[in-house]
Amino acid sequence: MKVLIVHDVAGKAGGAETNILQVATALRERGMAPALLYGRKTGVGTDEFLAPFETAFQWENAHDDDLDGWRRALLAAKDWNPDVAYVHKLANLDVLDALTHTQIPLVRMMHDHDIYCQRSSRYFPWNRKICTKKAGYHCALTCGVLRDREGPLPVKLAWPGKKLREIELSKRFDLNITVADYMSEQLVKHGFDPKRIVVHPPAPAVAEIEKTDYSEKLVLFVGQLLRGKGVDLMLQSLKKIEDQEWTAVIAGTGSHFDACVELNKKLGLAERVTFTGRLEKAELNELYRRARLAVVPSVWPEPMPLVGYEFMAHALPSVGFDAGGIPYWLKDGHNGILCPVHDTDAMAAGMSKLLDDPALAERMGRAGYEHVTANHLFPQYITRLVELLGSAAGYSTRKKRPAPAPMPAGV
């Protein structure tokens, strides 16, 4: 089977890119041919990212408006004659529209809220409350101004019509894969056909699993340090149990890194909390082996953080906020402790409970480990994904796809 993977970028950036690299590698190992259609290079780990692909087609060389570039790239990708296109993040709606007018069977992976939230985070930045509204033109009033890190000005206006158009185009796909039931519910809210939605959670790609022995009172966070990840709330929670014995490691980097380091100093925790920056897999495995518990302090509605399954794969219990897709895998009292969003008292109490009771931490950690190893390791994940892609590839392309619903004038 020839699989055309479509994504905005090539290179290391976040969880979506990690998943794509793992999938492309696994497809190649199983005798299939993956190719990549992408926009730009991230500049980090690009060669490693491109290595498993049979070929690659880039639509952006220098400018976002290089229309000839994306047309040439798409035509070359079509000439490669893929059996199915597996679309991930795709902000270029011209490319997305053009794909829906081909006869290539289309599958889309919904990693997060990009498709129906113009801020992509599904929460309000001024109070960090989760948004529950359906996408619409009212979004222009609440989230109409976005930061523009690449443009000459610090802000840009975002018109909701672009997101509404992306929703309508994506409804035309033969299959939409989501990472959690929470995401499936969001798509149905936005008018997607539930019969063409499949929930397929990500899986940690672990060869030899290092399980902790719960002997060290180490609290662990792994992930991007963005404001929505709530690391500042984790630090505030740790401050409330500073009379206990513990150390903490925060592994990762991001736009909120400096602010969290500064807050850590103000809280007087600099000698007990270590910020490592980005770590390689071997270094993370060592932390997993030493830690007693992990923290998932996200206040934005996480669709399904892959790191949650990694924690379970290493038999680590988690303490996390009840946001988005987190409660779909973090079961309170079973494989960890779930806390109301923003409730630092509850998070502090949850961490304290596991720090004081290694037997409880082990029981919860083992429950998560048994669940993941029975259902969600990477070989199982890729087998199911190949089945889904193969099913879509068998879709009769002789029938035209339904036209998207009419959009309001001016969109």
Short mmCIF file of C-alpha atoms in Angstrom, two decimals:
data_model
loop_
_atom_site.label_atom_id
_atom_site.label_comp_id
_atom_site.label_asym_id
_atom_site.label_seq_id
_atom_site.Cartn_x
_atom_site.Cartn_y
_atom_site.Cartn_z
CA MET A 1 0.00 0.00 0.00
CA LYS A 2 1.29 3.47 -0.95
CA VAL A 3 0.42 6.02 1.74
CA LEU A 4 0.75 9.75 1.08
CA ILE A 5 1.15 11.48 4.44
CA VAL A 6 0.25 15.18 4.31
CA HIS A 7 1.42 17.60 6.99
CA ASP A 8 2.31 21.27 7.38
CA VAL A 9 5.94 20.66 8.35
CA ALA A 10 8.83 18.22 8.12
CA GLY A 11 11.05 17.91 11.18
CA LYS A 12 10.79 17.73 14.93
CA ALA A 13 8.29 20.05 16.59
CA GLY A 14 5.71 18.31 18.78
CA GLY A 15 3.56 15.25 19.32
CA ALA A 16 2.08 15.24 15.82
CA GLU A 17 5.52 15.13 14.23
CA THR A 18 6.63 12.37 16.60
CA ASN A 19 3.58 10.32 15.63
CA ILE A 20 4.15 10.86 11.89
CA LEU A 21 7.80 9.78 12.12
CA GLN A 22 6.87 6.66 14.07
CA VAL A 23 4.07 5.76 11.65
CA ALA A 24 6.19 6.31 8.53
CA THR A 25 8.97 4.17 9.99
CA ALA A 26 6.55 1.37 10.91
CA LEU A 27 4.88 1.43 7.48
CA ARG A 28 8.27 1.10 5.81
CA GLU A 29 9.22 -1.78 8.10
CA ARG A 30 5.99 -3.55 7.12
CA GLY A 31 6.83 -3.35 3.43
CA MET A 32 4.60 -0.38 2.60
CA ALA A 33 5.63 2.81 0.83
CA PRO A 34 5.10 6.11 2.69
CA ALA A 35 5.61 9.47 0.98
CA LEU A 36 5.33 12.97 2.43
CA LEU A 37 3.58 16.05 1.07
CA TYR A 38 4.53 19.00 3.28
CA GLY A 39 4.86 22.76 3.47
CA ARG A 40 8.04 23.79 5.23
CA LYS A 41 10.97 22.37 7.17
CA THR A 42 11.16 23.03 10.91
CA GLY A 43 14.95 23.21 10.82
CA VAL A 44 15.20 20.66 13.67
CA GLY A 45 15.79 16.98 12.91
CA THR A 46 14.56 17.32 9.33
CA ASP A 47 16.86 14.68 7.85
CA GLU A 48 15.85 12.15 10.50
CA PHE A 49 12.19 12.99 9.91
CA LEU A 50 12.41 12.50 6.14
CA ALA A 51 14.52 9.33 6.30
CA PRO A 52 11.70 6.71 6.35
CA PHE A 53 9.80 8.24 3.43
CA GLU A 54 10.22 6.80 -0.05
CA THR A 55 9.92 10.30 -1.47
CA ALA A 56 8.76 13.77 -0.42
CA PHE A 57 7.00 16.69 -2.10
CA GLN A 58 7.35 20.21 -0.67
CA TRP A 59 4.86 22.94 -1.54
CA GLU A 60 6.56 25.88 0.21
CA ASN A 61 10.11 26.84 -0.67
CA ALA A 62 10.24 30.45 0.40
CA HIS A 63 6.79 32.07 0.57
CA ASP A 64 3.41 31.09 1.96
CA ASP A 65 1.72 32.41 -1.18
CA ASP A 66 3.78 30.26 -3.58
CA LEU A 67 0.69 28.99 -5.39
CA ASP A 68 2.68 27.46 -8.21
CA GLY A 69 4.70 25.63 -5.56
CA TRP A 70 1.77 23.86 -3.98
CA ARG A 71 0.21 23.05 -7.35
CA ARG A 72 3.45 21.50 -8.60
CA ALA A 73 3.91 19.54 -5.37
CA LEU A 74 0.35 18.21 -5.39
CA LEU A 75 0.54 17.18 -9.03
CA ALA A 76 3.80 15.34 -8.36
CA ALA A 77 2.21 13.62 -5.34
CA LYS A 78 -0.78 12.55 -7.46
CA ASP A 79 1.56 11.18 -10.14
CA TRP A 80 3.14 9.03 -7.42
CA ASN A 81 -0.28 7.31 -7.45
CA PRO A 82 -0.97 6.82 -3.73
CA ASP A 83 -3.57 4.31 -2.55
CA VAL A 84 -4.66 6.64 0.26
CA ALA A 85 -3.80 10.12 1.59
CA TYR A 86 -3.35 10.37 5.34
CA VAL A 87 -3.74 14.06 6.24
CA HIS A 88 -2.53 15.46 9.55
CA LYS A 89 -2.26 19.21 10.28
CA LEU A 90 -2.94 21.21 7.14
CA ALA A 91 -3.41 24.96 7.45
CA ASN A 92 -3.15 25.58 3.70
CA LEU A 93 -6.79 25.36 2.65
CA ASP A 94 -5.91 25.56 -1.04
CA VAL A 95 -4.06 22.26 -0.68
CA LEU A 96 -6.88 20.81 1.43
CA ASP A 97 -9.50 21.90 -1.13
CA ALA A 98 -7.46 20.50 -4.00
CA LEU A 99 -7.10 17.15 -2.23
CA THR A 100 -10.87 16.84 -1.88
CA HIS A 101 -11.20 17.26 -5.64
CA THR A 102 -8.90 14.33 -6.37
CA GLN A 103 -9.99 10.72 -6.47
CA ILE A 104 -7.47 9.77 -3.78
CA PRO A 105 -9.22 8.19 -0.75
CA LEU A 106 -8.79 10.63 2.14
CA VAL A 107 -8.22 9.97 5.84
CA ARG A 108 -7.62 12.77 8.33
CA MET A 109 -6.00 12.50 11.74
CA MET A 110 -7.33 15.05 14.23
CA HIS A 111 -4.52 15.54 16.74
CA ASP A 112 -6.01 18.56 18.45
CA HIS A 113 -8.49 21.43 18.15
CA ASP A 114 -6.93 23.18 15.13
CA ILE A 115 -9.80 22.39 12.81
CA TYR A 116 -12.54 24.17 14.79
CA CYS A 117 -10.62 26.64 16.97
CA GLN A 118 -8.71 29.54 15.44
CA ARG A 119 -6.50 29.75 18.54
CA SER A 120 -6.05 25.94 18.37
CA SER A 121 -6.19 25.73 22.16
CA ARG A 122 -9.96 25.76 22.79
CA TYR A 123 -9.62 27.96 25.85
CA PHE A 124 -9.65 31.69 26.54
CA PRO A 125 -6.18 33.18 27.13
CA TRP A 126 -7.29 35.94 29.51
CA ASN A 127 -8.79 33.56 32.11
CA ARG A 128 -7.72 30.12 30.85
CA LYS A 129 -11.28 28.85 30.91
CA ILE A 130 -12.21 26.10 28.46
CA CYS A 131 -14.41 27.13 25.52
CA THR A 132 -17.44 24.93 24.90
CA LYS A 133 -19.00 26.91 22.04
CA LYS A 134 -19.42 25.63 18.50
CA ALA A 135 -17.16 27.46 16.04
CA GLY A 136 -18.89 30.35 14.30
CA TYR A 137 -18.60 34.01 13.39
CA HIS A 138 -18.93 34.94 17.06
CA CYS A 139 -15.32 33.70 17.40
CA ALA A 140 -14.25 36.96 15.73
CA LEU A 141 -15.39 38.82 18.86
CA THR A 142 -13.61 36.62 21.39
CA CYS A 143 -10.52 35.35 19.53
CA GLY A 144 -10.23 37.63 16.51
CA VAL A 145 -6.71 38.82 17.27
CA LEU A 146 -3.89 36.29 17.30
CA ARG A 147 -0.16 36.56 17.76
CA ASP A 148 1.81 36.38 14.55
CA ARG A 149 5.34 35.18 15.32
CA GLU A 150 6.44 35.27 11.67
CA GLY A 151 4.95 38.53 10.42
CA PRO A 152 6.27 42.08 10.80
CA LEU A 153 3.56 43.00 13.32
CA PRO A 154 2.98 41.43 16.76
CA VAL A 155 -0.69 40.67 15.98
CA LYS A 156 -2.88 39.73 13.06
CA LEU A 157 -6.61 39.52 12.56
CA ALA A 158 -8.11 36.05 12.18
CA TRP A 159 -11.42 35.73 10.37
CA PRO A 160 -13.50 32.70 11.45
CA GLY A 161 -14.55 32.00 7.87
CA LYS A 162 -11.26 30.22 7.28
CA LYS A 163 -11.93 27.73 10.07
CA LEU A 164 -15.52 27.23 8.96
CA ARG A 165 -14.30 26.47 5.46
CA GLU A 166 -11.78 23.95 6.85
CA ILE A 167 -14.57 22.22 8.78
CA GLU A 168 -16.71 21.87 5.65
CA LEU A 169 -13.81 20.56 3.57
CA SER A 170 -12.85 18.02 6.23
CA LYS A 171 -16.39 16.70 6.39
CA ARG A 172 -15.81 15.41 2.86
CA PHE A 173 -13.09 13.01 3.98
CA ASP A 174 -13.79 9.30 3.79
CA LEU A 175 -12.64 8.83 7.38
CA ASN A 176 -11.69 11.08 10.29
CA ILE A 177 -9.53 9.56 13.04
CA THR A 178 -9.53 11.17 16.48
CA VAL A 179 -7.35 10.45 19.48
CA ALA A 180 -10.05 10.38 22.17
CA ASP A 181 -13.80 10.19 22.68
CA TYR A 182 -13.64 13.84 23.73
CA MET A 183 -12.42 14.78 20.25
CA SER A 184 -15.09 12.63 18.61
CA GLU A 185 -17.75 14.48 20.58
CA GLN A 186 -16.32 17.82 19.43
CA LEU A 187 -16.45 16.76 15.78
CA VAL A 188 -20.04 15.56 16.06
CA LYS A 189 -20.91 18.92 17.67
CA HIS A 190 -19.52 20.58 14.54
CA GLY A 191 -21.62 18.50 12.16
CA PHE A 192 -19.33 15.61 11.24
CA ASP A 193 -20.90 12.28 10.35
CA PRO A 194 -20.33 10.02 13.39
CA LYS A 195 -20.26 7.00 11.05
CA ARG A 196 -17.07 8.38 9.50
CA ILE A 197 -15.30 9.04 12.82
CA VAL A 198 -13.05 6.46 14.48
CA VAL A 199 -11.34 6.90 17.85
CA HIS A 200 -7.80 5.57 17.71
CA PRO A 201 -5.61 6.78 20.62
CA PRO A 202 -1.87 7.21 20.14
CA ALA A 203 0.56 4.71 21.58
CA PRO A 204 4.02 5.07 23.07
CA ALA A 205 6.78 3.57 20.95
CA VAL A 206 8.72 1.83 23.69
CA ALA A 207 11.02 -1.11 23.06
CA GLU A 208 12.18 -2.02 26.56
CA ILE A 209 10.00 -0.53 29.27
CA GLU A 210 11.77 0.73 32.38
CA LYS A 211 9.26 0.57 35.22
CA THR A 212 9.81 2.63 38.32
CA ASP A 213 10.31 1.02 41.73
CA TYR A 214 8.60 3.97 43.49
CA SER A 215 11.49 4.31 45.95
CA GLU A 216 12.41 7.92 45.11
CA LYS A 217 10.06 10.79 45.92
CA LEU A 218 10.47 12.36 42.50
CA VAL A 219 7.64 14.30 40.84
CA LEU A 220 7.88 14.48 37.06
CA PHE A 221 6.48 16.68 34.28
CA VAL A 222 7.26 15.94 30.62
CA GLY A 223 5.99 18.09 27.76
CA GLN A 224 6.04 21.46 26.08
CA LEU A 225 6.18 24.43 28.42
CA LEU A 226 3.28 26.40 27.02
CA ARG A 227 0.91 28.50 29.09
CA GLY A 228 -1.97 26.07 28.56
CA LYS A 229 0.13 23.21 29.93
CA GLY A 230 -0.31 24.68 33.42
CA VAL A 231 3.24 24.16 34.71
CA ASP A 232 2.84 27.36 36.75
CA LEU A 233 -0.10 25.73 38.56
CA MET A 234 1.97 22.62 39.16
CA LEU A 235 4.65 24.80 40.78
CA GLN A 236 2.03 26.54 42.93
CA SER A 237 0.76 23.11 44.00
CA LEU A 238 4.27 21.98 44.92
CA LYS A 239 4.70 25.12 47.03
CA LYS A 240 1.73 23.99 49.13
CA ILE A 241 3.52 20.76 50.08
CA GLU A 242 7.01 22.20 50.54
CA ASP A 243 7.09 20.84 54.10
CA GLN A 244 7.20 17.30 52.64
CA GLU A 245 10.19 15.47 51.27
CA TRP A 246 10.27 15.55 47.44
CA THR A 247 12.15 16.75 44.39
CA ALA A 248 10.70 17.57 40.99
CA VAL A 249 11.94 17.54 37.40
CA ILE A 250 10.30 19.54 34.61
CA ALA A 251 11.48 18.19 31.25
CA GLY A 252 10.71 20.20 28.15
CA THR A 253 10.90 23.62 26.62
CA GLY A 254 8.55 26.16 25.09
CA SER A 255 7.33 29.75 25.13
CA HIS A 256 6.43 29.62 28.86
CA PHE A 257 9.80 28.21 29.94
CA ASP A 258 11.37 31.46 31.19
CA ALA A 259 8.19 32.51 33.00
CA CYS A 260 8.04 29.17 34.82
CA VAL A 261 11.72 29.32 35.79
CA GLU A 262 11.19 32.81 37.19
CA LEU A 263 8.06 31.74 39.08
CA ASN A 264 9.96 28.78 40.51
CA LYS A 265 12.56 31.17 41.92
CA LYS A 266 9.90 33.47 43.40
CA LEU A 267 8.26 30.49 45.09
CA GLY A 268 11.58 29.53 46.67
CA LEU A 269 11.67 26.11 44.98
CA ALA A 270 14.81 26.54 42.89
CA GLU A 271 16.78 23.98 44.94
CA ARG A 272 14.04 21.35 44.66
CA VAL A 273 12.72 21.77 41.09
CA THR A 274 15.00 21.15 38.13
CA PHE A 275 14.27 22.41 34.62
CA THR A 276 16.11 20.19 32.15
CA GLY A 277 14.97 21.52 28.78
CA ARG A 278 14.38 18.99 26.02
CA LEU A 279 15.74 15.49 26.76
CA GLU A 280 16.58 12.54 24.56
CA LYS A 281 14.67 9.29 24.95
CA ALA A 282 17.33 7.56 27.05
CA GLU A 283 17.40 10.48 29.48
CA LEU A 284 13.60 10.45 29.76
CA ASN A 285 13.60 6.71 30.39
CA GLU A 286 15.96 7.24 33.31
CA LEU A 287 13.57 9.80 34.79
CA TYR A 288 10.65 7.43 34.30
CA ARG A 289 12.60 4.75 36.16
CA ARG A 290 13.27 7.04 39.12
CA ALA A 291 9.97 8.91 39.48
CA ARG A 292 7.16 8.08 41.87
CA LEU A 293 4.47 10.05 40.05
CA ALA A 294 3.86 12.23 37.01
CA VAL A 295 1.81 15.41 36.73
CA VAL A 296 -0.44 16.48 33.85
CA PRO A 297 -1.42 20.03 34.89
CA SER A 298 -2.95 21.13 31.56
CA VAL A 299 -5.72 23.70 31.80
CA TRP A 300 -6.44 23.71 28.09
CA PRO A 301 -8.58 20.76 26.95
CA GLU A 302 -5.87 18.25 26.06
CA PRO A 303 -7.25 15.97 23.32
CA MET A 304 -5.05 13.01 24.29
CA PRO A 305 -1.49 13.69 25.44
CA LEU A 306 0.73 10.86 24.26
CA VAL A 307 2.85 11.42 27.33
CA GLY A 308 -0.06 10.15 29.44
CA TYR A 309 0.23 6.74 27.81
CA GLU A 310 4.00 6.92 28.20
CA PHE A 311 3.54 7.45 31.93
CA MET A 312 1.27 4.41 32.09
CA ALA A 313 3.69 2.34 30.00
CA HIS A 314 6.34 3.03 32.64
CA ALA A 315 3.91 2.18 35.48
CA LEU A 316 3.77 5.77 36.72
CA PRO A 317 0.56 7.05 38.32
CA SER A 318 -0.50 10.54 37.26
CA VAL A 319 -2.06 13.53 38.97
CA GLY A 320 -3.87 15.73 36.48
CA PHE A 321 -6.60 18.27 35.89
CA ASP A 322 -10.01 17.22 34.59
CA ALA A 323 -9.59 19.01 31.25
CA GLY A 324 -10.53 17.90 27.74
CA GLY A 325 -9.49 14.34 26.97
CA ILE A 326 -7.49 13.77 30.18
CA PRO A 327 -10.33 12.05 32.11
CA TYR A 328 -10.78 9.62 29.21
CA TRP A 329 -7.49 7.96 30.13
CA LEU A 330 -6.73 9.20 33.66
CA LYS A 331 -9.27 7.39 35.82
CA ASP A 332 -9.51 8.85 39.30
CA GLY A 333 -8.56 6.32 41.96
CA HIS A 334 -7.54 3.71 39.37
CA ASN A 335 -4.39 4.82 37.56
CA GLY A 336 -4.01 8.22 39.19
CA ILE A 337 -5.78 11.16 40.78
CA LEU A 338 -7.98 13.58 38.83
CA CYS A 339 -8.43 17.13 40.10
CA PRO A 340 -10.84 19.95 39.21
CA VAL A 341 -9.27 22.32 36.67
CA HIS A 342 -7.24 25.15 38.27
CA ASP A 343 -7.64 23.59 41.77
CA THR A 344 -4.07 23.75 43.11
CA ASP A 345 -5.23 22.61 46.55
CA ALA A 346 -6.58 19.37 45.05
CA MET A 347 -3.45 18.89 42.96
CA ALA A 348 -1.26 19.42 46.00
CA ALA A 349 -3.33 16.91 47.97
CA GLY A 350 -3.11 14.36 45.15
CA MET A 351 0.66 14.64 44.89
CA SER A 352 0.99 14.49 48.67
CA LYS A 353 -1.10 11.32 48.83
CA LEU A 354 1.08 9.47 46.34
CA LEU A 355 4.32 10.79 47.83
CA ASP A 356 3.30 9.52 51.27
CA ASP A 357 2.06 6.12 50.08
CA PRO A 358 4.41 4.22 47.73
CA ALA A 359 2.12 1.17 47.88
CA LEU A 360 -0.78 3.26 46.55
CA ALA A 361 1.47 4.75 43.87
CA GLU A 362 2.51 1.25 42.82
CA ARG A 363 -1.08 -0.03 42.72
CA MET A 364 -2.21 2.85 40.51
CA GLY A 365 0.91 2.68 38.38
CA ARG A 366 0.49 -1.05 37.77
CA ALA A 367 -3.16 -0.54 36.81
CA GLY A 368 -2.13 1.91 34.10
CA TYR A 369 0.70 -0.34 32.97
CA GLU A 370 -1.59 -3.36 32.58
CA HIS A 371 -4.10 -1.31 30.57
CA VAL A 372 -1.52 0.12 28.17
CA THR A 373 0.41 -3.09 27.61
CA ALA A 374 -2.82 -4.96 26.92
CA ASN A 375 -4.34 -2.39 24.56
CA HIS A 376 -2.13 0.50 23.51
CA LEU A 377 1.43 -0.42 22.69
CA PHE A 378 2.74 0.74 19.34
CA PRO A 379 2.57 -2.59 17.44
CA GLN A 380 -1.15 -2.77 18.24
CA TYR A 381 -1.59 0.86 17.28
CA ILE A 382 0.06 0.51 13.89
CA THR A 383 -1.81 -2.71 13.08
CA ARG A 384 -5.14 -0.99 13.65
CA LEU A 385 -4.03 2.11 11.71
CA VAL A 386 -3.02 -0.02 8.70
CA GLU A 387 -6.46 -1.63 8.84
CA LEU A 388 -8.14 1.80 8.82
CA LEU A 389 -6.01 3.12 5.97
CA GLY A 390 -6.57 -0.07 4.00
CA SER A 391 -10.31 0.20 4.51
CA ALA A 392 -10.29 3.77 3.22
CA ALA A 393 -8.08 2.77 0.29
CA GLY A 394 -10.79 0.33 -0.74
CA TYR A 395 -13.34 3.11 -0.95
CA SER A 396 -14.92 3.35 -4.43
CA THR A 397 -13.35 6.43 -6.01
CA ARG A 398 -15.68 6.21 -8.98
CA LYS A 399 -18.30 8.04 -6.97
CA LYS A 400 -17.88 11.76 -6.55
CA ARG A 401 -17.50 13.04 -3.03
CA PRO A 402 -20.42 15.07 -1.73
CA ALA A 403 -19.98 18.79 -2.27
CA PRO A 404 -19.35 20.83 0.89
CA ALA A 405 -22.28 22.63 2.45
CA PRO A 406 -22.83 26.16 1.06
CA MET A 407 -20.81 28.78 2.87
CA PRO A 408 -21.97 32.32 3.67
CA ALA A 409 -21.19 34.92 1.03
CA GLY A 410 -17.73 36.40 1.17
CA VAL A 411 -16.02 33.37 2.67
#
